[in-house]
Amino acid sequence: MTVNVYNLEGKQVSTLELKESIFGIEPNEHVVHLAVVQYLANNRQGTKGTKTRAEVRGGGRKPWRQKGTGRARHGSIRSPQWTGGGVVFAPKQRDFSFKLNKKVKRLALKSVLTTRVTKEKLIVLDNLAFEEIKTKQMQNVLSALDIKKALFVMDEPDENVVLSARNIPGIKTTGVNAISPYEILKYDTMVATVEAINKIQEVYT
């Protein structure tokens, strides 16, 4: 299994062989789903919280006697039907995160990488480095590769590249050690350097 390698001008300069154990497996949709749910759940803050009727201040005295007033019976002004009362089944602060086995995570990542290759949504660059911070340089690269929404994966993030791409909508840069199935699926195209592909194949073999 081989893919074409392009330069920053969008011209093919060579080819790169991919390991089928990483980029050519049978995708497991269920495992990918678990990985995406875990990613989103782990990013939830879980800080919202409202008070139940037991936690709202006040309401200790019965507002009026049980019978004889002609009004509905009430035991507390902090009941849920009262303004300023507690909330029924109030949301509480909680931790939504959960863990996945290491093998499950790797299978999910390999499944997503395989789909990017089969759908021809993986572009490999021979190099990705800028001499200065220039958004126009990144725009020129996007135009040469004919992409609009992409995830750029590098062996080690180059500060000039990261800052040059920061203000472009639909473009994100990341390192090999930070890639996730969710991030790869979120963007239409995955653009990776040769060094990044080699590192992925070295780490996830």
PDB file of C-alpha atoms in Angstrom:
ATOM      1  CA  MET A   1       0.000   0.000   0.000  1.00  0.00           C
ATOM      2  CA  THR A   2       1.546   3.280  -1.131  1.00  0.00           C
ATOM      3  CA  VAL A   3       0.474   6.937  -1.191  1.00  0.00           C
ATOM      4  CA  ASN A   4       1.819   9.880  -3.131  1.00  0.00           C
ATOM      5  CA  VAL A   5       3.994  12.439  -1.368  1.00  0.00           C
ATOM      6  CA  TYR A   6       3.555  16.111  -2.313  1.00  0.00           C
ATOM      7  CA  ASN A   7       5.513  19.270  -1.688  1.00  0.00           C
ATOM      8  CA  LEU A   8       4.072  22.590  -0.505  1.00  0.00           C
ATOM      9  CA  GLU A   9       3.371  23.564  -4.131  1.00  0.00           C
ATOM     10  CA  GLY A  10       1.054  20.567  -4.531  1.00  0.00           C
ATOM     11  CA  LYS A  11       3.396  18.654  -6.861  1.00  0.00           C
ATOM     12  CA  GLN A  12       4.102  14.959  -6.395  1.00  0.00           C
ATOM     13  CA  VAL A  13       7.724  14.343  -5.446  1.00  0.00           C
ATOM     14  CA  SER A  14       7.744  10.690  -4.345  1.00  0.00           C
ATOM     15  CA  THR A  15       5.704   7.872  -2.833  1.00  0.00           C
ATOM     16  CA  LEU A  16       5.481   6.431   0.661  1.00  0.00           C
ATOM     17  CA  GLU A  17       4.707   2.872   1.683  1.00  0.00           C
ATOM     18  CA  LEU A  18       2.090   2.443   4.394  1.00  0.00           C
ATOM     19  CA  LYS A  19       1.783  -0.482   6.775  1.00  0.00           C
ATOM     20  CA  GLU A  20      -1.421  -2.419   6.247  1.00  0.00           C
ATOM     21  CA  SER A  21      -1.524  -3.263   9.952  1.00  0.00           C
ATOM     22  CA  ILE A  22      -2.297   0.423  10.589  1.00  0.00           C
ATOM     23  CA  PHE A  23      -3.695   1.918   7.365  1.00  0.00           C
ATOM     24  CA  GLY A  24      -5.254  -1.200   5.851  1.00  0.00           C
ATOM     25  CA  ILE A  25      -7.299  -2.961   8.537  1.00  0.00           C
ATOM     26  CA  GLU A  26     -11.014  -3.748   8.597  1.00  0.00           C
ATOM     27  CA  PRO A  27     -12.583  -0.649  10.234  1.00  0.00           C
ATOM     28  CA  ASN A  28     -14.543  -1.273  13.420  1.00  0.00           C
ATOM     29  CA  GLU A  29     -17.359   1.293  13.576  1.00  0.00           C
ATOM     30  CA  HIS A  30     -18.454   0.335  17.084  1.00  0.00           C
ATOM     31  CA  VAL A  31     -15.002   0.920  18.525  1.00  0.00           C
ATOM     32  CA  VAL A  32     -14.738   4.253  16.687  1.00  0.00           C
ATOM     33  CA  HIS A  33     -18.085   5.260  18.189  1.00  0.00           C
ATOM     34  CA  LEU A  34     -16.839   4.420  21.686  1.00  0.00           C
ATOM     35  CA  ALA A  35     -13.678   6.461  21.143  1.00  0.00           C
ATOM     36  CA  VAL A  36     -15.638   9.498  19.930  1.00  0.00           C
ATOM     37  CA  VAL A  37     -18.105   9.298  22.842  1.00  0.00           C
ATOM     38  CA  GLN A  38     -15.226   9.010  25.303  1.00  0.00           C
ATOM     39  CA  TYR A  39     -13.438  12.019  23.788  1.00  0.00           C
ATOM     40  CA  LEU A  40     -16.552  14.190  24.044  1.00  0.00           C
ATOM     41  CA  ALA A  41     -17.433  12.918  27.527  1.00  0.00           C
ATOM     42  CA  ASN A  42     -13.937  13.549  28.867  1.00  0.00           C
ATOM     43  CA  ASN A  43     -14.099  17.150  27.608  1.00  0.00           C
ATOM     44  CA  ARG A  44     -17.354  17.885  29.446  1.00  0.00           C
ATOM     45  CA  GLN A  45     -16.829  20.165  32.425  1.00  0.00           C
ATOM     46  CA  GLY A  46     -19.744  18.815  34.428  1.00  0.00           C
ATOM     47  CA  THR A  47     -19.804  21.976  36.544  1.00  0.00           C
ATOM     48  CA  LYS A  48     -23.484  22.891  36.238  1.00  0.00           C
ATOM     49  CA  GLY A  49     -25.650  22.398  39.294  1.00  0.00           C
ATOM     50  CA  THR A  50     -28.939  23.641  40.742  1.00  0.00           C
ATOM     51  CA  LYS A  51     -30.504  23.177  44.156  1.00  0.00           C
ATOM     52  CA  THR A  52     -33.230  20.761  45.159  1.00  0.00           C
ATOM     53  CA  ARG A  53     -35.977  21.803  47.579  1.00  0.00           C
ATOM     54  CA  ALA A  54     -33.855  20.457  50.430  1.00  0.00           C
ATOM     55  CA  GLU A  55     -30.990  22.818  49.583  1.00  0.00           C
ATOM     56  CA  VAL A  56     -32.835  26.091  48.904  1.00  0.00           C
ATOM     57  CA  ARG A  57     -32.666  28.584  51.762  1.00  0.00           C
ATOM     58  CA  GLY A  58     -35.898  29.245  53.667  1.00  0.00           C
ATOM     59  CA  GLY A  59     -39.264  27.540  53.574  1.00  0.00           C
ATOM     60  CA  GLY A  60     -39.101  26.155  57.082  1.00  0.00           C
ATOM     61  CA  ARG A  61     -42.469  27.487  58.146  1.00  0.00           C
ATOM     62  CA  LYS A  62     -45.760  26.351  56.662  1.00  0.00           C
ATOM     63  CA  PRO A  63     -47.019  29.335  54.591  1.00  0.00           C
ATOM     64  CA  TRP A  64     -50.616  29.076  55.909  1.00  0.00           C
ATOM     65  CA  ARG A  65     -52.760  26.620  57.802  1.00  0.00           C
ATOM     66  CA  GLN A  66     -53.854  23.393  56.149  1.00  0.00           C
ATOM     67  CA  LYS A  67     -57.600  24.087  56.057  1.00  0.00           C
ATOM     68  CA  GLY A  68     -60.044  26.966  56.134  1.00  0.00           C
ATOM     69  CA  THR A  69     -58.288  29.527  53.894  1.00  0.00           C
ATOM     70  CA  GLY A  70     -59.821  28.475  50.580  1.00  0.00           C
ATOM     71  CA  ARG A  71     -56.367  28.224  49.063  1.00  0.00           C
ATOM     72  CA  ALA A  72     -54.468  25.128  48.043  1.00  0.00           C
ATOM     73  CA  ARG A  73     -52.560  23.363  50.806  1.00  0.00           C
ATOM     74  CA  HIS A  74     -48.818  23.980  50.946  1.00  0.00           C
ATOM     75  CA  GLY A  75     -46.113  22.921  53.314  1.00  0.00           C
ATOM     76  CA  SER A  76     -43.209  25.066  52.092  1.00  0.00           C
ATOM     77  CA  ILE A  77     -42.603  28.093  49.899  1.00  0.00           C
ATOM     78  CA  ARG A  78     -39.535  26.302  48.557  1.00  0.00           C
ATOM     79  CA  SER A  79     -41.496  23.549  46.824  1.00  0.00           C
ATOM     80  CA  PRO A  80     -40.778  23.217  43.073  1.00  0.00           C
ATOM     81  CA  GLN A  81     -44.049  24.862  42.020  1.00  0.00           C
ATOM     82  CA  TRP A  82     -43.160  28.080  43.868  1.00  0.00           C
ATOM     83  CA  THR A  83     -41.063  30.866  42.397  1.00  0.00           C
ATOM     84  CA  GLY A  84     -37.660  30.600  44.024  1.00  0.00           C
ATOM     85  CA  GLY A  85     -38.292  27.019  44.959  1.00  0.00           C
ATOM     86  CA  GLY A  86     -36.077  24.013  44.411  1.00  0.00           C
ATOM     87  CA  VAL A  87     -35.708  22.105  41.142  1.00  0.00           C
ATOM     88  CA  VAL A  88     -37.101  18.608  40.662  1.00  0.00           C
ATOM     89  CA  PHE A  89     -34.317  16.128  39.769  1.00  0.00           C
ATOM     90  CA  ALA A  90     -31.842  19.015  39.745  1.00  0.00           C
ATOM     91  CA  PRO A  91     -28.659  18.557  37.666  1.00  0.00           C
ATOM     92  CA  LYS A  92     -25.602  18.149  39.866  1.00  0.00           C
ATOM     93  CA  GLN A  93     -21.883  18.514  39.378  1.00  0.00           C
ATOM     94  CA  ARG A  94     -20.457  15.240  38.139  1.00  0.00           C
ATOM     95  CA  ASP A  95     -17.584  13.697  36.243  1.00  0.00           C
ATOM     96  CA  PHE A  96     -18.666  12.385  32.842  1.00  0.00           C
ATOM     97  CA  SER A  97     -15.293  10.892  31.898  1.00  0.00           C
ATOM     98  CA  PHE A  98     -14.709   7.182  31.493  1.00  0.00           C
ATOM     99  CA  LYS A  99     -11.824   4.994  30.417  1.00  0.00           C
ATOM    100  CA  LEU A 100     -11.229   2.774  27.399  1.00  0.00           C
ATOM    101  CA  ASN A 101      -8.732  -0.045  27.133  1.00  0.00           C
ATOM    102  CA  LYS A 102      -5.498   0.767  25.345  1.00  0.00           C
ATOM    103  CA  LYS A 103      -6.158  -1.846  22.650  1.00  0.00           C
ATOM    104  CA  VAL A 104      -9.611  -0.388  22.003  1.00  0.00           C
ATOM    105  CA  LYS A 105      -8.152   3.105  21.561  1.00  0.00           C
ATOM    106  CA  ARG A 106      -5.535   1.843  19.139  1.00  0.00           C
ATOM    107  CA  LEU A 107      -8.086  -0.112  17.124  1.00  0.00           C
ATOM    108  CA  ALA A 108     -10.280   3.000  16.872  1.00  0.00           C
ATOM    109  CA  LEU A 109      -7.366   5.120  15.669  1.00  0.00           C
ATOM    110  CA  LYS A 110      -6.289   2.503  13.120  1.00  0.00           C
ATOM    111  CA  SER A 111      -9.886   2.221  11.869  1.00  0.00           C
ATOM    112  CA  VAL A 112     -10.111   5.991  11.328  1.00  0.00           C
ATOM    113  CA  LEU A 113      -6.715   6.128   9.614  1.00  0.00           C
ATOM    114  CA  THR A 114      -7.783   3.295   7.325  1.00  0.00           C
ATOM    115  CA  THR A 115     -10.971   5.122   6.314  1.00  0.00           C
ATOM    116  CA  ARG A 116      -8.945   8.229   5.491  1.00  0.00           C
ATOM    117  CA  VAL A 117      -6.774   6.187   3.120  1.00  0.00           C
ATOM    118  CA  THR A 118      -9.654   4.277   1.489  1.00  0.00           C
ATOM    119  CA  LYS A 119     -11.622   7.494   0.939  1.00  0.00           C
ATOM    120  CA  GLU A 120      -8.508   9.237  -0.420  1.00  0.00           C
ATOM    121  CA  LYS A 121      -8.653  11.864   2.316  1.00  0.00           C
ATOM    122  CA  LEU A 122      -5.037  11.469   3.400  1.00  0.00           C
ATOM    123  CA  ILE A 123      -2.454  13.860   1.939  1.00  0.00           C
ATOM    124  CA  VAL A 124       1.223  13.316   2.733  1.00  0.00           C
ATOM    125  CA  LEU A 125       3.699  16.204   2.549  1.00  0.00           C
ATOM    126  CA  ASP A 126       7.446  15.820   2.258  1.00  0.00           C
ATOM    127  CA  ASN A 127       7.931  18.737   4.643  1.00  0.00           C
ATOM    128  CA  LEU A 128       5.911  21.401   6.453  1.00  0.00           C
ATOM    129  CA  ALA A 129       7.938  24.301   7.822  1.00  0.00           C
ATOM    130  CA  PHE A 130       7.813  28.080   7.415  1.00  0.00           C
ATOM    131  CA  GLU A 131      10.655  30.535   7.888  1.00  0.00           C
ATOM    132  CA  GLU A 132       8.291  33.122   9.321  1.00  0.00           C
ATOM    133  CA  ILE A 133       4.778  33.475  10.674  1.00  0.00           C
ATOM    134  CA  LYS A 134       2.659  34.233   7.630  1.00  0.00           C
ATOM    135  CA  THR A 135      -1.003  33.314   7.215  1.00  0.00           C
ATOM    136  CA  LYS A 136      -0.708  33.861   3.477  1.00  0.00           C
ATOM    137  CA  GLN A 137       1.865  31.051   3.274  1.00  0.00           C
ATOM    138  CA  MET A 138      -0.603  28.595   4.783  1.00  0.00           C
ATOM    139  CA  GLN A 139      -3.314  29.891   2.455  1.00  0.00           C
ATOM    140  CA  ASN A 140      -1.038  29.188  -0.499  1.00  0.00           C
ATOM    141  CA  VAL A 141      -0.480  25.626   0.733  1.00  0.00           C
ATOM    142  CA  LEU A 142      -4.236  25.087   1.077  1.00  0.00           C
ATOM    143  CA  SER A 143      -4.807  26.416  -2.432  1.00  0.00           C
ATOM    144  CA  ALA A 144      -2.064  24.209  -3.874  1.00  0.00           C
ATOM    145  CA  LEU A 145      -3.523  21.118  -2.193  1.00  0.00           C
ATOM    146  CA  ASP A 146      -7.128  22.202  -2.957  1.00  0.00           C
ATOM    147  CA  ILE A 147      -8.400  21.725   0.596  1.00  0.00           C
ATOM    148  CA  LYS A 148     -10.556  23.904   2.840  1.00  0.00           C
ATOM    149  CA  LYS A 149     -11.105  21.948   6.054  1.00  0.00           C
ATOM    150  CA  ALA A 150      -8.163  19.859   7.209  1.00  0.00           C
ATOM    151  CA  LEU A 151      -6.210  18.563  10.176  1.00  0.00           C
ATOM    152  CA  PHE A 152      -2.450  19.043   9.803  1.00  0.00           C
ATOM    153  CA  VAL A 153      -0.455  16.417  11.676  1.00  0.00           C
ATOM    154  CA  MET A 154       3.249  16.973  12.255  1.00  0.00           C
ATOM    155  CA  ASP A 155       5.948  14.990  13.986  1.00  0.00           C
ATOM    156  CA  GLU A 156       6.640  17.975  16.233  1.00  0.00           C
ATOM    157  CA  PRO A 157       4.463  21.095  15.822  1.00  0.00           C
ATOM    158  CA  ASP A 158       6.356  23.967  14.182  1.00  0.00           C
ATOM    159  CA  GLU A 159       5.500  27.248  15.907  1.00  0.00           C
ATOM    160  CA  ASN A 160       5.557  29.227  12.663  1.00  0.00           C
ATOM    161  CA  VAL A 161       3.160  26.778  11.021  1.00  0.00           C
ATOM    162  CA  VAL A 162       0.860  26.660  14.044  1.00  0.00           C
ATOM    163  CA  LEU A 163       0.600  30.453  14.287  1.00  0.00           C
ATOM    164  CA  SER A 164       0.219  30.836  10.520  1.00  0.00           C
ATOM    165  CA  ALA A 165      -2.761  28.474  10.520  1.00  0.00           C
ATOM    166  CA  ARG A 166      -4.361  29.665  13.733  1.00  0.00           C
ATOM    167  CA  ASN A 167      -6.605  32.319  12.170  1.00  0.00           C
ATOM    168  CA  ILE A 168      -7.813  30.208   9.236  1.00  0.00           C
ATOM    169  CA  PRO A 169     -11.310  28.732   9.789  1.00  0.00           C
ATOM    170  CA  GLY A 170     -11.538  24.962   9.408  1.00  0.00           C
ATOM    171  CA  ILE A 171      -7.796  24.389   9.809  1.00  0.00           C
ATOM    172  CA  LYS A 172      -6.106  22.839  12.845  1.00  0.00           C
ATOM    173  CA  THR A 173      -2.535  21.768  13.511  1.00  0.00           C
ATOM    174  CA  THR A 174      -1.492  19.062  15.947  1.00  0.00           C
ATOM    175  CA  GLY A 175       1.282  16.630  16.779  1.00  0.00           C
ATOM    176  CA  VAL A 176       1.350  12.865  16.431  1.00  0.00           C
ATOM    177  CA  ASN A 177       1.100  12.429  20.194  1.00  0.00           C
ATOM    178  CA  ALA A 178      -2.161  14.424  20.305  1.00  0.00           C
ATOM    179  CA  ILE A 179      -4.177  12.902  17.448  1.00  0.00           C
ATOM    180  CA  SER A 180      -7.505  11.266  18.234  1.00  0.00           C
ATOM    181  CA  PRO A 181     -10.228   9.539  16.189  1.00  0.00           C
ATOM    182  CA  TYR A 182     -12.600  12.433  16.906  1.00  0.00           C
ATOM    183  CA  GLU A 183     -10.195  15.095  15.613  1.00  0.00           C
ATOM    184  CA  ILE A 184      -9.448  13.083  12.461  1.00  0.00           C
ATOM    185  CA  LEU A 185     -13.142  12.524  11.719  1.00  0.00           C
ATOM    186  CA  LYS A 186     -14.027  16.153  12.454  1.00  0.00           C
ATOM    187  CA  TYR A 187     -12.036  17.436   9.476  1.00  0.00           C
ATOM    188  CA  ASP A 188     -12.609  16.505   5.850  1.00  0.00           C
ATOM    189  CA  THR A 189      -8.948  15.818   5.107  1.00  0.00           C
ATOM    190  CA  MET A 190      -5.948  14.706   7.101  1.00  0.00           C
ATOM    191  CA  VAL A 191      -2.640  16.231   5.994  1.00  0.00           C
ATOM    192  CA  ALA A 192       0.475  14.658   7.502  1.00  0.00           C
ATOM    193  CA  THR A 193       4.182  14.984   6.952  1.00  0.00           C
ATOM    194  CA  VAL A 194       6.335  11.992   6.062  1.00  0.00           C
ATOM    195  CA  GLU A 195       7.961  12.194   9.501  1.00  0.00           C
ATOM    196  CA  ALA A 196       4.540  12.112  11.154  1.00  0.00           C
ATOM    197  CA  ILE A 197       3.447   9.052   9.161  1.00  0.00           C
ATOM    198  CA  ASN A 198       6.680   7.267  10.027  1.00  0.00           C
ATOM    199  CA  LYS A 199       6.225   8.054  13.698  1.00  0.00           C
ATOM    200  CA  ILE A 200       2.614   6.808  13.642  1.00  0.00           C
ATOM    201  CA  GLN A 201       3.767   3.571  12.047  1.00  0.00           C
ATOM    202  CA  GLU A 202       6.543   3.249  14.606  1.00  0.00           C
ATOM    203  CA  VAL A 203       4.370   3.894  17.652  1.00  0.00           C
ATOM    204  CA  TYR A 204       1.191   2.015  16.699  1.00  0.00           C
ATOM    205  CA  THR A 205       2.688  -1.082  15.070  1.00  0.00           C
TER     206      THR A 205
END
